[in-house]
Short mmCIF file of C-alpha atoms in Angstrom, two decimals:
data_model
loop_
_atom_site.label_atom_id
_atom_site.label_comp_id
_atom_site.label_asym_id
_atom_site.label_seq_id
_atom_site.Cartn_x
_atom_site.Cartn_y
_atom_site.Cartn_z
CA MET A 1 88.28 64.49 123.93
CA THR A 2 91.76 65.71 122.02
CA ARG A 3 94.30 66.39 124.14
CA VAL A 4 95.60 69.43 122.02
CA VAL A 5 99.20 71.72 123.07
CA SER A 6 100.06 74.90 120.83
CA LEU A 7 103.24 76.51 119.49
CA VAL A 8 101.38 79.99 118.42
CA PRO A 9 99.83 82.45 120.95
CA SER A 10 96.91 82.76 117.98
CA LEU A 11 96.59 79.61 117.42
CA THR A 12 95.41 78.56 121.02
CA GLU A 13 93.51 81.43 121.68
CA ALA A 14 90.92 80.07 118.42
CA VAL A 15 90.78 76.75 120.08
CA ALA A 16 90.93 78.22 123.85
CA VAL A 17 87.47 80.59 123.31
CA SER A 18 85.70 77.32 120.28
CA ALA A 19 85.91 73.81 123.17
CA PRO A 20 87.58 74.64 126.30
CA GLY A 21 88.86 72.24 127.74
CA LEU A 22 90.85 70.34 125.01
CA LEU A 23 94.39 72.67 125.66
CA ALA A 24 97.10 70.58 127.42
CA GLY A 25 99.84 72.75 126.42
CA VAL A 26 100.89 76.47 125.76
CA THR A 27 104.44 78.91 125.46
CA ASP A 28 104.69 81.36 127.90
CA TRP A 29 103.83 83.89 125.57
CA CYS A 30 99.86 82.33 125.44
CA SER A 31 98.13 85.41 126.57
CA ARG A 32 94.49 85.10 125.58
CA PRO A 33 92.60 83.31 127.41
CA ALA A 34 94.54 84.75 130.49
CA ASP A 35 94.38 81.18 131.94
CA THR A 36 93.76 78.27 129.63
CA GLY A 37 94.21 76.39 132.96
CA ALA A 38 97.02 74.53 130.44
CA ILE A 39 100.46 73.80 131.47
CA ARG A 40 103.33 76.14 130.00
CA ILE A 41 106.17 74.87 127.81
CA GLY A 42 108.11 77.27 126.69
CA GLY A 43 108.74 79.74 124.91
CA THR A 44 107.58 79.65 120.89
CA LYS A 45 111.10 79.55 119.59
CA ASN A 46 112.64 77.07 122.95
CA PRO A 47 109.97 74.83 123.07
CA ASP A 48 110.14 72.74 125.92
CA VAL A 49 110.25 68.81 123.95
CA GLU A 50 110.13 66.40 126.64
CA ALA A 51 107.83 68.23 128.50
CA ILE A 52 105.57 68.72 125.82
CA VAL A 53 106.13 64.50 125.28
CA ALA A 54 105.31 64.37 128.63
CA LEU A 55 101.69 65.68 128.18
CA ARG A 56 100.64 63.00 125.31
CA PRO A 57 99.29 65.29 123.27
CA ASP A 58 96.96 63.46 120.40
CA LEU A 59 98.13 66.75 118.76
CA VAL A 60 100.61 69.31 118.75
CA VAL A 61 100.16 73.17 116.70
CA ALA A 62 102.70 75.44 114.97
CA ASN A 63 103.51 77.08 112.80
CA GLU A 64 106.14 77.88 109.91
CA GLU A 65 107.13 80.85 110.61
CA GLU A 66 106.78 81.23 114.73
CA ASN A 67 108.30 78.20 115.79
CA ARG A 68 111.51 76.63 114.59
CA ALA A 69 112.16 72.70 112.12
CA PRO A 70 114.77 72.03 115.02
CA ASP A 71 112.16 71.37 117.28
CA LEU A 72 108.67 70.93 115.31
CA ASP A 73 110.90 68.02 113.77
CA ALA A 74 111.94 66.67 116.88
CA LEU A 75 108.50 66.12 118.04
CA ARG A 76 107.90 64.42 115.33
CA ALA A 77 110.64 61.97 116.09
CA ALA A 78 108.52 62.03 119.77
CA GLY A 79 105.85 60.25 117.83
CA LEU A 80 103.63 63.32 118.11
CA GLU A 81 101.18 63.99 115.15
CA VAL A 82 102.57 67.92 114.40
CA LEU A 83 100.33 70.41 112.33
CA VAL A 84 102.31 73.30 110.81
CA THR A 85 99.99 76.27 109.96
CA GLU A 86 101.55 78.79 107.01
CA VAL A 87 99.38 81.94 107.25
CA ARG A 88 101.29 84.72 104.82
CA THR A 89 97.46 86.30 103.64
CA LEU A 90 94.41 86.79 105.40
CA PRO A 91 92.58 84.15 103.11
CA GLN A 92 95.41 81.53 104.27
CA ALA A 93 94.57 82.88 107.57
CA PHE A 94 90.60 81.70 106.88
CA THR A 95 92.48 78.16 105.67
CA GLU A 96 94.02 77.39 107.77
CA LEU A 97 91.80 78.72 111.42
CA GLU A 98 88.33 76.50 110.06
CA ARG A 99 92.02 73.02 109.07
CA VAL A 100 93.29 73.65 112.31
CA LEU A 101 90.02 73.40 114.36
CA ARG A 102 89.24 70.45 112.61
CA ALA A 103 91.68 68.40 113.08
CA CYS A 104 90.62 69.24 116.93
CA GLY A 105 87.57 68.32 116.30
CA VAL A 106 85.67 70.89 116.35
CA PRO A 107 82.55 72.12 114.29
CA ARG A 108 83.15 74.91 112.23
CA PRO A 109 82.58 78.97 115.26
CA ARG A 110 80.31 81.66 115.25
CA TRP A 111 83.66 83.74 115.61
CA LEU A 112 85.31 82.24 111.98
CA ASP A 113 81.41 83.18 110.48
CA ASP A 114 81.94 86.99 112.89
CA ALA A 115 85.81 87.91 111.44
CA GLU A 116 84.92 86.78 107.35
CA ALA A 117 81.96 88.82 107.30
CA ALA A 118 83.61 91.83 108.44
CA TRP A 119 86.36 91.67 105.87
CA ALA A 120 84.01 91.26 103.57
CA ALA A 121 82.42 94.16 103.96
CA VAL A 122 85.94 96.63 104.86
CA GLU A 123 84.85 98.58 101.98
CA PRO A 124 88.07 100.40 99.74
CA ALA A 125 89.70 103.77 101.03
CA GLU A 126 91.64 105.75 99.87
CA PRO A 127 95.90 104.69 99.92
CA ARG A 128 98.21 106.07 101.41
CA ARG A 129 101.84 104.49 101.87
CA ALA A 130 103.79 103.40 105.32
CA VAL A 131 106.62 102.03 106.87
CA VAL A 132 105.51 99.69 109.51
CA PRO A 133 108.17 98.44 112.15
CA VAL A 134 108.45 95.93 113.54
CA TRP A 135 111.21 96.36 116.14
CA ARG A 136 113.68 98.35 116.35
CA ARG A 137 117.48 98.67 117.71
CA PRO A 138 118.11 97.79 114.91
CA TRP A 139 115.13 99.29 113.17
CA MET A 140 112.66 95.67 111.24
CA VAL A 141 110.48 96.45 109.10
CA LEU A 142 107.15 93.70 107.23
CA GLY A 143 108.83 93.70 103.82
CA ARG A 144 106.96 91.15 101.66
CA ASP A 145 104.45 88.24 102.08
CA THR A 146 103.02 89.00 105.85
CA PHE A 147 99.78 88.67 107.56
CA ALA A 148 99.62 92.04 108.47
CA GLY A 149 100.68 94.04 105.16
CA ASP A 150 98.04 92.03 103.49
CA LEU A 151 95.64 93.51 106.56
CA LEU A 152 96.59 96.54 105.70
CA ALA A 153 96.72 96.74 102.23
CA ARG A 154 92.56 95.43 102.68
CA LEU A 155 92.44 98.98 104.32
CA GLY A 156 94.00 101.18 102.17
CA VAL A 157 97.82 101.32 103.87
CA ASP A 158 100.12 99.83 100.95
CA ASN A 159 103.77 98.60 102.35
CA VAL A 160 106.76 99.90 101.05
CA TYR A 161 108.67 97.40 101.59
CA ALA A 162 105.77 95.51 100.40
CA GLY A 163 108.76 93.95 97.45
CA HIS A 164 111.62 93.45 99.25
CA PRO A 165 112.57 90.78 98.87
CA GLU A 166 113.08 89.78 102.44
CA ARG A 167 110.11 89.19 104.26
CA TYR A 168 111.88 91.43 107.64
CA PRO A 169 114.45 93.68 106.41
CA ARG A 170 116.65 95.78 108.20
CA ILE A 171 116.06 99.67 107.22
CA PRO A 172 117.91 101.96 108.66
CA ILE A 173 116.60 104.95 110.05
CA ASP A 174 117.45 107.59 107.47
CA GLU A 175 115.79 105.00 105.28
CA LEU A 176 112.79 104.36 105.79
CA ASN A 177 112.39 108.71 106.53
CA ALA A 178 113.30 108.33 103.45
CA ALA A 179 111.15 106.03 101.87
CA GLY A 180 108.15 108.37 101.00
CA ALA A 181 105.61 106.95 102.97
CA ASP A 182 102.83 108.93 104.36
CA LEU A 183 101.92 107.32 106.81
CA VAL A 184 104.55 105.24 110.19
CA VAL A 185 102.11 102.42 111.41
CA LEU A 186 103.77 101.35 114.87
CA PRO A 187 101.91 97.80 116.73
CA ASP A 188 102.94 97.07 120.40
CA GLU A 189 103.97 93.58 119.37
CA PRO A 190 106.56 91.70 119.25
CA TYR A 191 107.99 95.58 119.79
CA ARG A 192 106.43 97.82 121.97
CA PHE A 193 106.06 100.47 120.26
CA THR A 194 104.11 104.00 122.42
CA ALA A 195 102.86 107.40 122.09
CA ASP A 196 106.99 108.35 123.90
CA ASP A 197 109.07 104.95 122.04
CA GLY A 198 108.89 105.70 118.79
CA PRO A 199 106.94 108.76 117.00
CA GLU A 200 110.23 110.51 117.76
CA ALA A 201 111.81 108.88 115.10
CA PHE A 202 108.91 110.14 112.13
CA PRO A 203 108.80 113.18 112.66
CA ALA A 204 108.02 113.69 109.36
CA LEU A 205 105.57 111.22 109.09
CA PRO A 206 102.52 111.03 111.47
CA ALA A 207 101.95 108.02 113.75
CA ALA A 208 99.61 105.18 113.49
CA LEU A 209 100.43 102.99 117.14
CA VAL A 210 98.29 99.51 116.17
CA ASP A 211 97.17 96.55 119.02
CA GLY A 212 99.65 94.52 117.40
CA ARG A 213 96.83 91.71 118.02
CA MET A 214 94.21 93.52 116.03
CA LEU A 215 97.55 93.30 113.17
CA THR A 216 99.18 90.05 113.79
CA TRP A 217 96.79 87.73 115.32
CA TYR A 218 94.84 85.22 113.30
CA GLY A 219 92.23 83.98 115.81
CA PRO A 220 88.67 86.18 116.88
CA SER A 221 90.31 88.86 117.26
CA LEU A 222 89.55 88.99 113.10
CA ALA A 223 86.10 90.00 113.77
CA ALA A 224 86.54 92.66 115.47
CA ALA A 225 89.79 93.96 113.34
CA PRO A 226 88.83 95.76 110.38
CA THR A 227 86.70 98.36 112.89
CA GLU A 228 89.59 98.72 115.34
CA LEU A 229 92.47 99.15 112.73
CA ARG A 230 90.68 101.50 110.95
CA ALA A 231 89.87 103.99 113.66
CA ALA A 232 94.03 103.65 114.78
CA LEU A 233 95.26 104.09 111.36
CA ARG A 234 93.05 107.50 110.46
#
């Protein structure tokens, strides 16, 4: 049996649901499933390299955005195999998920078929322009080449800052309000926007509070994401 350490919450869920028992180590941010039975090895940005090496995994799965290159280099230097994913679009997500599961020795799971079918069935919606904050103090929004931005575009929501040179630019709140958006989309992660924390900063815009897992995770949640996101965006 392959022993796997996952440094990405999305990939942790994908592996755990597809092949319970493979995970030897997961990060402190890996919240789904609630109990994988795996050892916690620190955060996505500050994993305990020595603890990971001590687990003697056959494979470490990571992501180029969520994990830091020096940590991954240290794991490789210790002799571990590290698979690094890049996920900036929905098709990339499907390809990378299949690659990760294949590397884990796991057959293609049913949930992956369901997810692809769910997104293939999405019908074009009337386009709307949105600003999509992911942090405040300072305000940061989705910019170019983001997985969440690609999902929103497939649901008819065009990111105002999709052409920005940065992927997560810092934009002053007055500029966000003057950007010509029809909507502000407020996910509950990485910053936990709520009905009482976020919408008040955009008094002229309708606010859509969305489940951050549905918008930003690539894994089993993708099967339900089109339905849940469309409902939240109405």
